[in-house]
Structure formats: structure tokens, C-alpha cells
Short mmCIF file of the C-alpha atoms (twelve columns), coordinates in Angstrom:
data_MODEL
# 
_entry.id   MODEL 
# 
loop_
_atom_site.group_PDB 
_atom_site.id 
_atom_site.type_symbol 
_atom_site.label_atom_id 
_atom_site.label_alt_id 
_atom_site.label_comp_id 
_atom_site.label_asym_id 
_atom_site.label_seq_id 
_atom_site.Cartn_x 
_atom_site.Cartn_y 
_atom_site.Cartn_z 
_atom_site.pdbx_PDB_model_num 
ATOM 1   C CA . MET A 1   23.969  50.168  -24.397 1 
ATOM 2   C CA . THR A 2   25.108  48.372  -21.255 1 
ATOM 3   C CA . PRO A 3   26.710  50.244  -18.307 1 
ATOM 4   C CA . SER A 4   30.141  48.891  -19.283 1 
ATOM 5   C CA . GLN A 5   29.751  50.407  -22.788 1 
ATOM 6   C CA . ILE A 6   29.131  53.946  -21.466 1 
ATOM 7   C CA . PRO A 7   32.295  56.097  -21.590 1 
ATOM 8   C CA . PRO A 8   33.719  56.855  -18.101 1 
ATOM 9   C CA . ASP A 9   33.206  60.633  -18.400 1 
ATOM 10  C CA . LEU A 10  29.565  60.147  -19.411 1 
ATOM 11  C CA . ARG A 11  29.001  57.651  -16.594 1 
ATOM 12  C CA . GLY A 12  30.340  60.208  -14.133 1 
ATOM 13  C CA . ARG A 13  28.020  62.976  -15.382 1 
ATOM 14  C CA . ARG A 14  25.006  60.628  -15.311 1 
ATOM 15  C CA . ALA A 15  25.856  59.527  -11.774 1 
ATOM 16  C CA . ARG A 16  25.456  63.174  -10.716 1 
ATOM 17  C CA . ASP A 17  22.291  63.798  -12.750 1 
ATOM 18  C CA . PRO A 18  19.162  63.458  -10.490 1 
ATOM 19  C CA . PHE A 19  17.072  62.303  -13.478 1 
ATOM 20  C CA . TRP A 20  19.379  59.405  -14.294 1 
ATOM 21  C CA . VAL A 21  19.692  58.497  -10.601 1 
ATOM 22  C CA . ALA A 22  15.904  58.316  -10.263 1 
ATOM 23  C CA . ALA A 23  15.511  56.407  -13.542 1 
ATOM 24  C CA . SER A 24  18.172  53.908  -12.530 1 
ATOM 25  C CA . ALA A 25  16.527  53.336  -9.138  1 
ATOM 26  C CA . LEU A 26  13.120  52.808  -10.800 1 
ATOM 27  C CA . PHE A 27  14.585  50.337  -13.315 1 
ATOM 28  C CA . ASN A 28  16.370  48.367  -10.575 1 
ATOM 29  C CA . GLY A 29  13.202  48.286  -8.461  1 
ATOM 30  C CA . ILE A 30  11.154  46.895  -11.350 1 
ATOM 31  C CA . GLN A 31  13.737  44.164  -11.901 1 
ATOM 32  C CA . ARG A 32  13.660  43.209  -8.201  1 
ATOM 33  C CA . VAL A 33  9.851   42.999  -8.226  1 
ATOM 34  C CA . ARG A 34  9.951   40.834  -11.340 1 
ATOM 35  C CA . SER A 35  12.442  38.490  -9.699  1 
ATOM 36  C CA . LEU A 36  10.116  38.036  -6.706  1 
ATOM 37  C CA . ARG A 37  7.049   37.111  -8.740  1 
ATOM 38  C CA . THR A 38  5.939   33.504  -8.523  1 
ATOM 39  C CA . PRO A 39  6.762   31.875  -11.848 1 
ATOM 40  C CA . VAL A 40  3.814   30.673  -13.891 1 
ATOM 41  C CA . LEU A 41  4.159   26.890  -14.200 1 
ATOM 42  C CA . PRO A 42  2.343   24.714  -16.699 1 
ATOM 43  C CA . PRO A 43  -0.612  22.786  -15.241 1 
ATOM 44  C CA . VAL A 44  0.225   19.395  -13.775 1 
ATOM 45  C CA . THR A 45  -1.550  16.545  -15.519 1 
ATOM 46  C CA . PRO A 46  -2.221  13.674  -13.102 1 
ATOM 47  C CA . VAL A 47  -0.919  10.313  -14.227 1 
ATOM 48  C CA . ASP A 48  -3.625  7.685   -14.541 1 
ATOM 49  C CA . ARG A 49  -2.358  4.565   -12.759 1 
ATOM 50  C CA . THR A 50  -5.466  2.476   -13.378 1 
ATOM 51  C CA . LEU A 51  -5.923  -0.358  -15.841 1 
ATOM 52  C CA . THR A 52  -9.019  -1.858  -17.390 1 
ATOM 53  C CA . THR A 53  -8.771  -5.646  -17.294 1 
ATOM 54  C CA . VAL A 54  -11.005 -8.512  -18.292 1 
ATOM 55  C CA . VAL A 55  -11.479 -11.723 -16.326 1 
ATOM 56  C CA . ARG A 56  -9.944  -14.436 -18.526 1 
ATOM 57  C CA . GLU A 57  -10.247 -17.380 -16.135 1 
ATOM 58  C CA . VAL A 58  -12.099 -18.281 -12.957 1 
ATOM 59  C CA . ARG A 59  -10.792 -21.343 -11.144 1 
ATOM 60  C CA . GLN A 60  -11.662 -22.987 -7.833  1 
ATOM 61  C CA . GLU A 61  -8.318  -23.246 -6.010  1 
ATOM 62  C CA . ALA A 62  -9.552  -24.622 -2.668  1 
ATOM 63  C CA . GLU A 63  -12.617 -24.652 -0.457  1 
ATOM 64  C CA . ASP A 64  -13.999 -21.099 -0.560  1 
ATOM 65  C CA . VAL A 65  -10.994 -19.849 -2.564  1 
ATOM 66  C CA . VAL A 66  -11.357 -18.696 -6.167  1 
ATOM 67  C CA . GLY A 67  -8.468  -17.793 -8.450  1 
ATOM 68  C CA . LEU A 68  -8.950  -15.082 -11.080 1 
ATOM 69  C CA . ARG A 69  -6.729  -14.415 -14.081 1 
ATOM 70  C CA . LEU A 70  -6.979  -10.874 -15.425 1 
ATOM 71  C CA . ALA A 71  -5.738  -9.613  -18.785 1 
ATOM 72  C CA . ALA A 72  -5.835  -6.481  -20.894 1 
ATOM 73  C CA . PRO A 73  -8.908  -6.558  -23.147 1 
ATOM 74  C CA . ASP A 74  -6.725  -6.074  -26.236 1 
ATOM 75  C CA . GLY A 75  -4.155  -8.645  -25.099 1 
ATOM 76  C CA . ARG A 76  -1.317  -6.158  -24.694 1 
ATOM 77  C CA . ALA A 77  1.461   -6.683  -22.136 1 
ATOM 78  C CA . LEU A 78  0.629   -5.632  -18.582 1 
ATOM 79  C CA . PRO A 79  2.941   -3.548  -16.361 1 
ATOM 80  C CA . ALA A 80  5.724   -5.574  -14.760 1 
ATOM 81  C CA . TRP A 81  5.636   -6.584  -11.096 1 
ATOM 82  C CA . GLN A 82  7.784   -8.248  -8.435  1 
ATOM 83  C CA . PRO A 83  7.010   -10.770 -5.673  1 
ATOM 84  C CA . GLY A 84  5.079   -9.059  -2.888  1 
ATOM 85  C CA . CYS A 85  3.106   -6.764  -5.206  1 
ATOM 86  C CA . HIS A 86  -0.656  -6.331  -4.955  1 
ATOM 87  C CA . LEU A 87  -3.461  -4.826  -7.013  1 
ATOM 88  C CA . ASP A 88  -6.091  -2.362  -5.858  1 
ATOM 89  C CA . VAL A 89  -9.247  -3.820  -7.400  1 
ATOM 90  C CA . ARG A 90  -12.435 -1.818  -7.882  1 
ATOM 91  C CA . LEU A 91  -15.308 -4.264  -7.682  1 
ATOM 92  C CA . PRO A 92  -18.601 -3.727  -9.555  1 
ATOM 93  C CA . SER A 93  -20.235 -2.137  -6.499  1 
ATOM 94  C CA . GLY A 94  -17.448 0.441   -6.223  1 
ATOM 95  C CA . ARG A 95  -15.804 -1.295  -3.275  1 
ATOM 96  C CA . ARG A 96  -12.009 -1.259  -3.392  1 
ATOM 97  C CA . ARG A 97  -10.074 -4.276  -2.233  1 
ATOM 98  C CA . GLN A 98  -6.416  -5.244  -2.365  1 
ATOM 99  C CA . TYR A 99  -5.307  -8.659  -3.531  1 
ATOM 100 C CA . SER A 100 -1.767  -9.997  -3.741  1 
ATOM 101 C CA . LEU A 101 -0.456  -11.088 -7.101  1 
ATOM 102 C CA . CYS A 102 0.217   -14.818 -6.900  1 
ATOM 103 C CA . GLY A 103 1.142   -15.753 -10.449 1 
ATOM 104 C CA . ASP A 104 4.414   -15.673 -12.353 1 
ATOM 105 C CA . PRO A 105 6.084   -12.234 -12.682 1 
ATOM 106 C CA . ALA A 106 7.496   -13.372 -16.034 1 
ATOM 107 C CA . ASP A 107 3.940   -13.679 -17.403 1 
ATOM 108 C CA . ARG A 108 3.211   -10.188 -18.748 1 
ATOM 109 C CA . ARG A 109 -0.111  -11.197 -20.297 1 
ATOM 110 C CA . THR A 110 -2.100  -12.035 -17.166 1 
ATOM 111 C CA . TYR A 111 -2.312  -11.148 -13.494 1 
ATOM 112 C CA . ARG A 112 -3.468  -13.843 -11.061 1 
ATOM 113 C CA . ILE A 113 -5.145  -13.116 -7.740  1 
ATOM 114 C CA . ALA A 114 -6.974  -15.385 -5.293  1 
ATOM 115 C CA . VAL A 115 -9.841  -14.503 -2.973  1 
ATOM 116 C CA . ARG A 116 -11.186 -16.409 0.005   1 
ATOM 117 C CA . ARG A 117 -14.952 -16.213 0.427   1 
ATOM 118 C CA . LEU A 118 -15.947 -14.630 3.730   1 
ATOM 119 C CA . PRO A 119 -19.713 -15.022 4.193   1 
ATOM 120 C CA . HIS A 120 -19.782 -12.641 7.153   1 
ATOM 121 C CA . GLY A 121 -17.308 -10.101 5.770   1 
ATOM 122 C CA . ALA A 122 -18.008 -6.647  4.350   1 
ATOM 123 C CA . GLY A 123 -19.132 -8.033  0.990   1 
ATOM 124 C CA . GLY A 124 -16.029 -7.663  -1.166  1 
ATOM 125 C CA . SER A 125 -15.124 -11.350 -1.228  1 
ATOM 126 C CA . LEU A 126 -18.687 -12.317 -2.182  1 
ATOM 127 C CA . GLU A 127 -18.524 -9.927  -5.135  1 
ATOM 128 C CA . ALA A 128 -15.186 -11.350 -6.227  1 
ATOM 129 C CA . HIS A 129 -16.606 -14.877 -6.122  1 
ATOM 130 C CA . ALA A 130 -19.543 -13.779 -8.289  1 
ATOM 131 C CA . LEU A 131 -17.265 -12.587 -11.115 1 
ATOM 132 C CA . ALA A 132 -17.367 -14.519 -14.383 1 
ATOM 133 C CA . GLU A 133 -15.154 -14.809 -17.432 1 
ATOM 134 C CA . GLY A 134 -15.566 -11.750 -19.616 1 
ATOM 135 C CA . ASP A 135 -16.334 -9.343  -16.753 1 
ATOM 136 C CA . LEU A 136 -14.388 -6.084  -16.783 1 
ATOM 137 C CA . LEU A 137 -12.482 -4.890  -13.704 1 
ATOM 138 C CA . THR A 138 -10.631 -1.658  -13.043 1 
ATOM 139 C CA . VAL A 139 -7.383  -2.264  -11.162 1 
ATOM 140 C CA . SER A 140 -4.370  -0.218  -10.183 1 
ATOM 141 C CA . GLU A 141 -0.919  -0.788  -11.543 1 
ATOM 142 C CA . PRO A 142 0.919   -3.221  -9.229  1 
ATOM 143 C CA . ARG A 143 2.209   -1.730  -5.984  1 
ATOM 144 C CA . ASN A 144 4.587   -3.277  -3.489  1 
ATOM 145 C CA . ALA A 145 4.199   -2.853  0.265   1 
ATOM 146 C CA . PHE A 146 5.812   -6.249  0.993   1 
ATOM 147 C CA . PRO A 147 9.065   -6.345  -1.012  1 
ATOM 148 C CA . PHE A 148 11.077  -9.532  -1.457  1 
ATOM 149 C CA . LEU A 149 14.754  -8.907  -0.686  1 
ATOM 150 C CA . PRO A 150 17.586  -11.091 -2.038  1 
ATOM 151 C CA . ARG A 151 19.038  -13.226 0.764   1 
ATOM 152 C CA . ASP A 152 20.850  -16.557 1.068   1 
ATOM 153 C CA . ARG A 153 18.313  -18.173 3.427   1 
ATOM 154 C CA . TYR A 154 14.561  -17.780 3.962   1 
ATOM 155 C CA . LEU A 155 11.743  -19.023 6.147   1 
ATOM 156 C CA . PHE A 156 8.251   -18.464 4.741   1 
ATOM 157 C CA . LEU A 157 5.280   -18.721 7.116   1 
ATOM 158 C CA . ALA A 158 1.889   -18.775 5.398   1 
ATOM 159 C CA . GLY A 159 -1.516  -18.927 7.031   1 
ATOM 160 C CA . GLY A 160 -4.327  -19.901 4.662   1 
ATOM 161 C CA . ILE A 161 -4.879  -17.269 1.981   1 
ATOM 162 C CA . GLY A 162 -1.630  -15.699 3.206   1 
ATOM 163 C CA . ILE A 163 0.112   -17.990 0.725   1 
ATOM 164 C CA . THR A 164 -0.739  -15.563 -2.108  1 
ATOM 165 C CA . PRO A 165 2.141   -13.065 -1.725  1 
ATOM 166 C CA . LEU A 166 4.535   -15.804 -0.582  1 
ATOM 167 C CA . LEU A 167 4.030   -18.130 -3.536  1 
ATOM 168 C CA . PRO A 168 5.972   -15.908 -6.005  1 
ATOM 169 C CA . MET A 169 8.626   -15.395 -3.300  1 
ATOM 170 C CA . VAL A 170 9.106   -19.152 -2.958  1 
ATOM 171 C CA . GLN A 171 9.568   -19.441 -6.712  1 
ATOM 172 C CA . ALA A 172 12.031  -16.532 -6.676  1 
ATOM 173 C CA . ALA A 173 14.013  -18.131 -3.835  1 
ATOM 174 C CA . ARG A 174 14.250  -21.338 -5.875  1 
ATOM 175 C CA . ARG A 175 15.579  -19.417 -8.880  1 
ATOM 176 C CA . LEU A 176 18.148  -17.670 -6.662  1 
ATOM 177 C CA . GLY A 177 19.391  -21.025 -5.414  1 
ATOM 178 C CA . ALA A 178 18.703  -19.905 -1.846  1 
ATOM 179 C CA . ASP A 179 18.213  -22.209 1.139   1 
ATOM 180 C CA . TRP A 180 14.547  -21.865 2.050   1 
ATOM 181 C CA . ARG A 181 11.692  -23.488 3.964   1 
ATOM 182 C CA . LEU A 182 7.939   -22.931 3.850   1 
ATOM 183 C CA . VAL A 183 5.544   -23.756 6.673   1 
ATOM 184 C CA . TYR A 184 1.974   -23.598 5.366   1 
ATOM 185 C CA . THR A 185 -0.804  -23.598 7.985   1 
ATOM 186 C CA . GLY A 186 -4.582  -23.683 7.778   1 
ATOM 187 C CA . ARG A 187 -7.741  -25.300 9.021   1 
ATOM 188 C CA . THR A 188 -7.668  -28.309 6.689   1 
ATOM 189 C CA . ARG A 189 -5.748  -29.371 3.597   1 
ATOM 190 C CA . ALA A 190 -8.877  -28.797 1.539   1 
ATOM 191 C CA . SER A 191 -8.855  -25.131 2.570   1 
ATOM 192 C CA . LEU A 192 -5.266  -24.502 1.355   1 
ATOM 193 C CA . PRO A 193 -4.902  -23.167 -2.208  1 
ATOM 194 C CA . PHE A 194 -1.989  -23.882 -4.576  1 
ATOM 195 C CA . LEU A 195 -0.739  -27.022 -2.846  1 
ATOM 196 C CA . ASP A 196 -0.101  -28.542 -6.268  1 
ATOM 197 C CA . GLU A 197 2.331   -25.722 -7.115  1 
ATOM 198 C CA . LEU A 198 4.611   -26.260 -4.104  1 
ATOM 199 C CA . PRO A 199 7.613   -28.607 -4.042  1 
ATOM 200 C CA . ALA A 200 7.127   -31.242 -1.357  1 
ATOM 201 C CA . ASP A 201 10.745  -31.445 -0.219  1 
ATOM 202 C CA . ARG A 202 10.937  -28.011 1.454   1 
ATOM 203 C CA . VAL A 203 7.312   -27.472 2.408   1 
ATOM 204 C CA . GLU A 204 5.722   -28.452 5.718   1 
ATOM 205 C CA . ILE A 205 1.918   -28.536 5.827   1 
ATOM 206 C CA . ARG A 206 0.414   -28.057 9.300   1 
ATOM 207 C CA . THR A 207 -3.369  -28.089 9.547   1 
ATOM 208 C CA . ASP A 208 -5.446  -27.465 12.655  1 
ATOM 209 C CA . ASP A 209 -7.371  -30.705 12.282  1 
ATOM 210 C CA . ASP A 210 -4.173  -32.803 12.234  1 
ATOM 211 C CA . HIS A 211 -1.673  -30.777 14.285  1 
ATOM 212 C CA . GLY A 212 -3.722  -28.329 16.343  1 
ATOM 213 C CA . VAL A 213 -3.336  -24.561 16.315  1 
ATOM 214 C CA . PRO A 214 0.327   -23.823 15.509  1 
ATOM 215 C CA . ASP A 215 2.706   -22.521 18.149  1 
ATOM 216 C CA . CYS A 216 4.343   -19.454 16.617  1 
ATOM 217 C CA . ALA A 217 7.587   -19.828 18.558  1 
ATOM 218 C CA . GLU A 218 7.877   -23.381 17.243  1 
ATOM 219 C CA . LEU A 219 7.253   -22.205 13.677  1 
ATOM 220 C CA . LEU A 220 10.229  -19.877 13.914  1 
ATOM 221 C CA . THR A 221 12.521  -22.797 14.741  1 
ATOM 222 C CA . ARG A 222 12.048  -24.006 11.152  1 
ATOM 223 C CA . ALA A 223 14.366  -21.277 9.880   1 
ATOM 224 C CA . PRO A 224 17.287  -22.860 8.000   1 
ATOM 225 C CA . ALA A 225 19.823  -20.613 9.779   1 
ATOM 226 C CA . ALA A 226 20.086  -17.820 12.325  1 
ATOM 227 C CA . ASP A 227 20.498  -15.233 9.573   1 
ATOM 228 C CA . ALA A 228 17.388  -16.214 7.613   1 
ATOM 229 C CA . ALA A 229 14.939  -13.622 6.322   1 
ATOM 230 C CA . ILE A 230 11.516  -14.556 7.695   1 
ATOM 231 C CA . TYR A 231 8.458   -13.676 5.609   1 
ATOM 232 C CA . CYS A 232 5.055   -14.122 7.236   1 
ATOM 233 C CA . CYS A 233 1.547   -13.552 5.913   1 
ATOM 234 C CA . GLY A 234 -1.754  -14.786 7.267   1 
ATOM 235 C CA . PRO A 235 -4.503  -13.992 9.761   1 
ATOM 236 C CA . ALA A 236 -3.863  -11.314 12.359  1 
ATOM 237 C CA . PRO A 237 -3.488  -13.739 15.342  1 
ATOM 238 C CA . MET A 238 -0.755  -15.616 13.483  1 
ATOM 239 C CA . ILE A 239 1.163   -12.458 12.597  1 
ATOM 240 C CA . ASP A 240 0.837   -11.099 16.130  1 
ATOM 241 C CA . GLY A 241 2.047   -14.423 17.534  1 
ATOM 242 C CA . VAL A 242 5.061   -14.552 15.230  1 
ATOM 243 C CA . ARG A 243 5.966   -10.955 16.017  1 
ATOM 244 C CA . ALA A 244 5.738   -11.633 19.747  1 
ATOM 245 C CA . ALA A 245 7.862   -14.786 19.479  1 
ATOM 246 C CA . PHE A 246 10.496  -13.290 17.188  1 
ATOM 247 C CA . ALA A 247 13.633  -12.289 19.093  1 
ATOM 248 C CA . PRO A 248 15.254  -9.478  17.107  1 
ATOM 249 C CA . HIS A 249 18.852  -10.431 17.752  1 
ATOM 250 C CA . GLY A 250 21.572  -11.306 15.271  1 
ATOM 251 C CA . PRO A 251 21.175  -10.958 11.500  1 
ATOM 252 C CA . ALA A 252 17.683  -12.507 11.191  1 
ATOM 253 C CA . THR A 253 14.959  -10.197 9.868   1 
ATOM 254 C CA . LEU A 254 11.164  -10.416 10.045  1 
ATOM 255 C CA . HIS A 255 8.883   -9.163  7.262   1 
ATOM 256 C CA . PHE A 256 5.107   -9.487  7.331   1 
ATOM 257 C CA . GLU A 257 1.934   -8.398  5.600   1 
ATOM 258 C CA . ARG A 258 -1.527  -8.288  7.114   1 
ATOM 259 C CA . PHE A 259 -4.830  -8.980  5.400   1 
ATOM 260 C CA . ALA A 260 -6.669  -7.264  8.239   1 
ATOM 261 C CA . PRO A 261 -5.993  -4.044  10.180  1 
ATOM 262 C CA . ALA A 262 -3.955  -4.256  13.343  1 
ATOM 263 C CA . PRO A 263 -5.867  -3.693  16.589  1 
ATOM 264 C CA . VAL A 264 -5.762  -0.220  18.110  1 
ATOM 265 C CA . VAL A 265 -3.106  -0.114  20.834  1 
ATOM 266 C CA . ASP A 266 -3.029  2.538   23.581  1 
ATOM 267 C CA . GLY A 267 -5.862  4.446   21.978  1 
ATOM 268 C CA . ARG A 268 -7.685  7.332   23.599  1 
ATOM 269 C CA . PRO A 269 -11.168 8.584   22.704  1 
ATOM 270 C CA . PHE A 270 -11.361 11.706  20.577  1 
ATOM 271 C CA . GLU A 271 -13.715 13.594  18.280  1 
ATOM 272 C CA . ILE A 272 -13.703 14.239  14.557  1 
ATOM 273 C CA . GLU A 273 -15.497 17.261  13.179  1 
ATOM 274 C CA . LEU A 274 -16.580 16.998  9.547   1 
ATOM 275 C CA . ARG A 275 -16.369 20.689  8.698   1 
ATOM 276 C CA . ARG A 276 -18.257 20.680  5.382   1 
ATOM 277 C CA . ARG A 277 -21.034 18.467  6.754   1 
ATOM 278 C CA . GLY A 278 -21.394 20.263  10.064  1 
ATOM 279 C CA . VAL A 279 -21.212 16.979  11.994  1 
ATOM 280 C CA . THR A 280 -19.053 15.924  14.955  1 
ATOM 281 C CA . LEU A 281 -18.488 12.205  15.647  1 
ATOM 282 C CA . ARG A 282 -16.965 10.542  18.689  1 
ATOM 283 C CA . VAL A 283 -14.248 7.894   18.170  1 
ATOM 284 C CA . PRO A 284 -13.886 5.347   21.031  1 
ATOM 285 C CA . ALA A 285 -10.468 4.373   22.371  1 
ATOM 286 C CA . ASP A 286 -10.523 0.938   20.723  1 
ATOM 287 C CA . ARG A 287 -11.754 1.985   17.257  1 
ATOM 288 C CA . THR A 288 -10.378 3.998   14.357  1 
ATOM 289 C CA . ALA A 289 -11.693 7.190   12.856  1 
ATOM 290 C CA . LEU A 290 -12.381 5.229   9.661   1 
ATOM 291 C CA . ASP A 291 -14.564 2.751   11.569  1 
ATOM 292 C CA . VAL A 292 -16.731 5.602   12.810  1 
ATOM 293 C CA . LEU A 293 -16.755 7.418   9.466   1 
ATOM 294 C CA . THR A 294 -17.925 4.362   7.519   1 
ATOM 295 C CA . GLU A 295 -20.703 3.769   10.031  1 
ATOM 296 C CA . TYR A 296 -21.845 7.348   9.452   1 
ATOM 297 C CA . ASP A 297 -21.347 7.159   5.665   1 
ATOM 298 C CA . PRO A 298 -20.612 3.757   4.077   1 
ATOM 299 C CA . ALA A 299 -19.481 5.530   0.883   1 
ATOM 300 C CA . VAL A 300 -16.344 6.989   2.517   1 
ATOM 301 C CA . ALA A 301 -13.405 5.921   0.331   1 
ATOM 302 C CA . HIS A 302 -11.056 3.357   1.884   1 
ATOM 303 C CA . SER A 303 -9.267  0.146   1.024   1 
ATOM 304 C CA . CYS A 304 -6.373  -1.415  2.973   1 
ATOM 305 C CA . ARG A 305 -7.233  -0.082  6.487   1 
ATOM 306 C CA . GLN A 306 -3.519  -0.341  7.311   1 
ATOM 307 C CA . GLY A 307 -2.123  2.986   6.166   1 
ATOM 308 C CA . PHE A 308 -0.200  2.140   3.028   1 
ATOM 309 C CA . CYS A 309 -2.680  2.567   0.151   1 
ATOM 310 C CA . GLY A 310 -3.610  6.206   0.887   1 
ATOM 311 C CA . THR A 311 -7.222  5.826   -0.257  1 
ATOM 312 C CA . CYS A 312 -8.689  7.159   3.005   1 
ATOM 313 C CA . ARG A 313 -6.470  10.257  3.220   1 
ATOM 314 C CA . VAL A 314 -8.505  13.406  4.005   1 
ATOM 315 C CA . GLY A 315 -7.611  17.033  4.564   1 
ATOM 316 C CA . LEU A 316 -6.766  18.051  8.137   1 
ATOM 317 C CA . LEU A 317 -7.925  21.580  8.953   1 
ATOM 318 C CA . ALA A 318 -7.149  21.693  12.685  1 
ATOM 319 C CA . GLY A 319 -6.125  19.491  15.585  1 
ATOM 320 C CA . ASP A 320 -3.087  17.680  16.925  1 
ATOM 321 C CA . ALA A 321 -2.677  14.361  15.099  1 
ATOM 322 C CA . ASP A 322 -1.182  11.187  16.580  1 
ATOM 323 C CA . ARG A 323 0.295   9.768   13.384  1 
ATOM 324 C CA . ARG A 324 0.629   6.002   13.546  1 
ATOM 325 C CA . HIS A 325 2.035   5.141   10.152  1 
ATOM 326 C CA . PRO A 326 5.403   6.161   8.670   1 
ATOM 327 C CA . GLY A 327 3.678   7.245   5.474   1 
ATOM 328 C CA . ASP A 328 1.376   9.684   7.266   1 
ATOM 329 C CA . THR A 329 3.649   12.750  7.315   1 
ATOM 330 C CA . ASP A 330 1.725   15.442  5.417   1 
ATOM 331 C CA . PRO A 331 0.756   18.065  8.037   1 
ATOM 332 C CA . ASP A 332 -2.305  19.086  6.019   1 
ATOM 333 C CA . SER A 333 -3.898  15.638  5.731   1 
ATOM 334 C CA . LEU A 334 -4.544  12.451  7.702   1 
ATOM 335 C CA . LEU A 335 -4.866  8.720   7.100   1 
ATOM 336 C CA . VAL A 336 -8.042  8.118   9.074   1 
ATOM 337 C CA . CYS A 337 -7.625  4.326   9.053   1 
ATOM 338 C CA . VAL A 338 -4.613  4.433   11.387  1 
ATOM 339 C CA . SER A 339 -3.866  7.904   12.745  1 
ATOM 340 C CA . ARG A 340 -5.726  9.459   15.642  1 
ATOM 341 C CA . ALA A 341 -5.890  12.640  17.700  1 
ATOM 342 C CA . SER A 342 -3.323  13.227  20.420  1 
ATOM 343 C CA . GLY A 343 -6.221  14.667  22.364  1 
ATOM 344 C CA . GLY A 344 -9.361  16.701  21.864  1 
ATOM 345 C CA . ARG A 345 -10.720 17.070  18.349  1 
ATOM 346 C CA . LEU A 346 -9.578  16.753  14.742  1 
ATOM 347 C CA . VAL A 347 -11.271 18.958  12.163  1 
ATOM 348 C CA . LEU A 348 -11.445 17.189  8.818   1 
ATOM 349 C CA . ASP A 349 -12.106 18.681  5.394   1 
ATOM 350 C CA . MET A 350 -15.121 16.549  4.606   1 
# 
């Protein structure tokens, strides 16, 4: 029987009865406690974003550049992607590297990536060049940190292997009927991959041996109009030069992607304490915490070194963080490849 169903005379007598007053108060208190309890939620099952792929083709695309086509072992369709997307690739040694997708987004059966061999690098490119048809690779689903935006006019600036994310963008601009130009720079023509896939009428090839090192301000003058979207990818000196020469006035926009981490700017030395290991390491002003961590332990997980992949994120137990990437906002963790300490020491959960 609900309170509204109790006759008025009976409700009045019960309101004056100490037993019913106490019972009512106890019942209401139990209900309030129940309402404050944390609800029991079902366990969260993490979504597996990795794919097992097989190397279907290995092709020499230029001097020291190999192209790899990856497919699902059973031939099923792969997840869709857009120009600018990349794959996180786990190489046989366990190293993780990121490579831009440079094939046709309409091809759902294969992913194409290209890797330049760096004899004095950290070893990832040498592993990629040693892959053979039939080898299995674990990769992530495609991710996009360099999105291609629909515009009427474009200028694409590619430096060497930096052509890889721009190649699908060029093809997309052609399909859109946009007004576009591509300036493709490198050491020599023999070092430039995918030349045979580029239309000659809107592409300017500038090599160091024929034209000298490019002037970045001059490259920007190739834009078809003042409102062009400028997409740039290549070695760090090229990107830094284009950024310095770009005057952010009017409707023009600049978009870029690095293949190497940006240099540390205005850094100050600090310390990182690895709480679970009982070790404290000193980070110089011109280096990152990840640099120091990988010297101490080469197995520390990392990939892009630029802040967007999240592989190097670790728990932050104490300290004032100088967060240097827009994606590094979680107060309880830190991207050690880019963020630093505002001063003193950071205590990491590792």
C-alpha cells in the first residue's frame, strides 16, 4: 500500500505513532544510502584495433626506397582510410614505426606504404627493407593525424619520402577538380619515388643536384592563389623553413606532417623519477624525457616521437608538467616524447 492509498484518518494516527515515525525514517534512510551507492557497471572490453596483414608485394620504388603492399591473409576487405592516414606497424623485432598510406583509398584489398632505407637510423627502416613476400605484419587500423580538407586550390610541397601522404591527396584534388600544384624536391631524380604516378603538367621537380637546396619562401610562391591550402611533408629542415616563410595572413592555410620529432625549444633541464624502478634520471634542456628513457631502457614503448600516437604515454604520479602537445591533457599521465617538467622533478609510474 502506497502512502496515497492510506486513508487520511489512518495517516494522521500513524504520523503521531512513534513506531511508525521511526520506521518511516529508517526506510527513507535506507533508500538514500542505496541511491548514493556507486552503480555496478559491466566490465569494459577493450577494442582490438590491430590487424594481421601479409606482405603481398615488395617493389623497389627509388634508390633506397621500397614499397610494400599489405593485405589480409584471408583476402577480406581492409578498413577504409582517407588521404593523410598512416599505419602503426609492428616490425619483427617489436619496434613500432609509422608509415603513411600512399596507395588508392578505393582499393580495400591492399594497403601500400613506402620506406626509405636509413643506414644510420635506429634500425626500423633496415627491418622494413628486409621484409619479403609472405611475411606477416601486425599493423593498426588506419589513423589520420594529417587530414586532407576539401578546398578549391592547393599547393603540395613534398621533400623526398614526404611524397607518401601527399600522393593520395594529389589524386583526391584531381578528382575534386581543384586547382593544384605539386613541388617535389629531393637529392636526385633517382631518389624520388612514384614519379611515374604523377601528372607532368602540374608537377615541378626540383632536385639538389640540378637546382640547389630549395628556398622555402620561393616554394610558397608556387601556390595557385592566395587562398590555397598548403600541404607540406618532408625532412625537418624543409618543414621548419616553410613554416618560417609562411605569412599567416588572408585565407591561406598551412598543414604539415613531420617524419622526425621537432627540436626542443626553450627547454629547461629536469629530472624524472621512475618510482617502480627506484631510479632518477636527468633530462638535459635540449633533449626529451623519451630520449633519456630509451637510453636507460631501449625497450620503452614509443613510436611517433611527436605526441600524436600515444604509445609513450606513462602514468604521472607527481610533479608539475609542461604539456607541449594539445593531446596531452590527462592530468594523471604524460606523453614523455614531447612534454616536460615546468621545473624540478616528474615522478613517473614506471
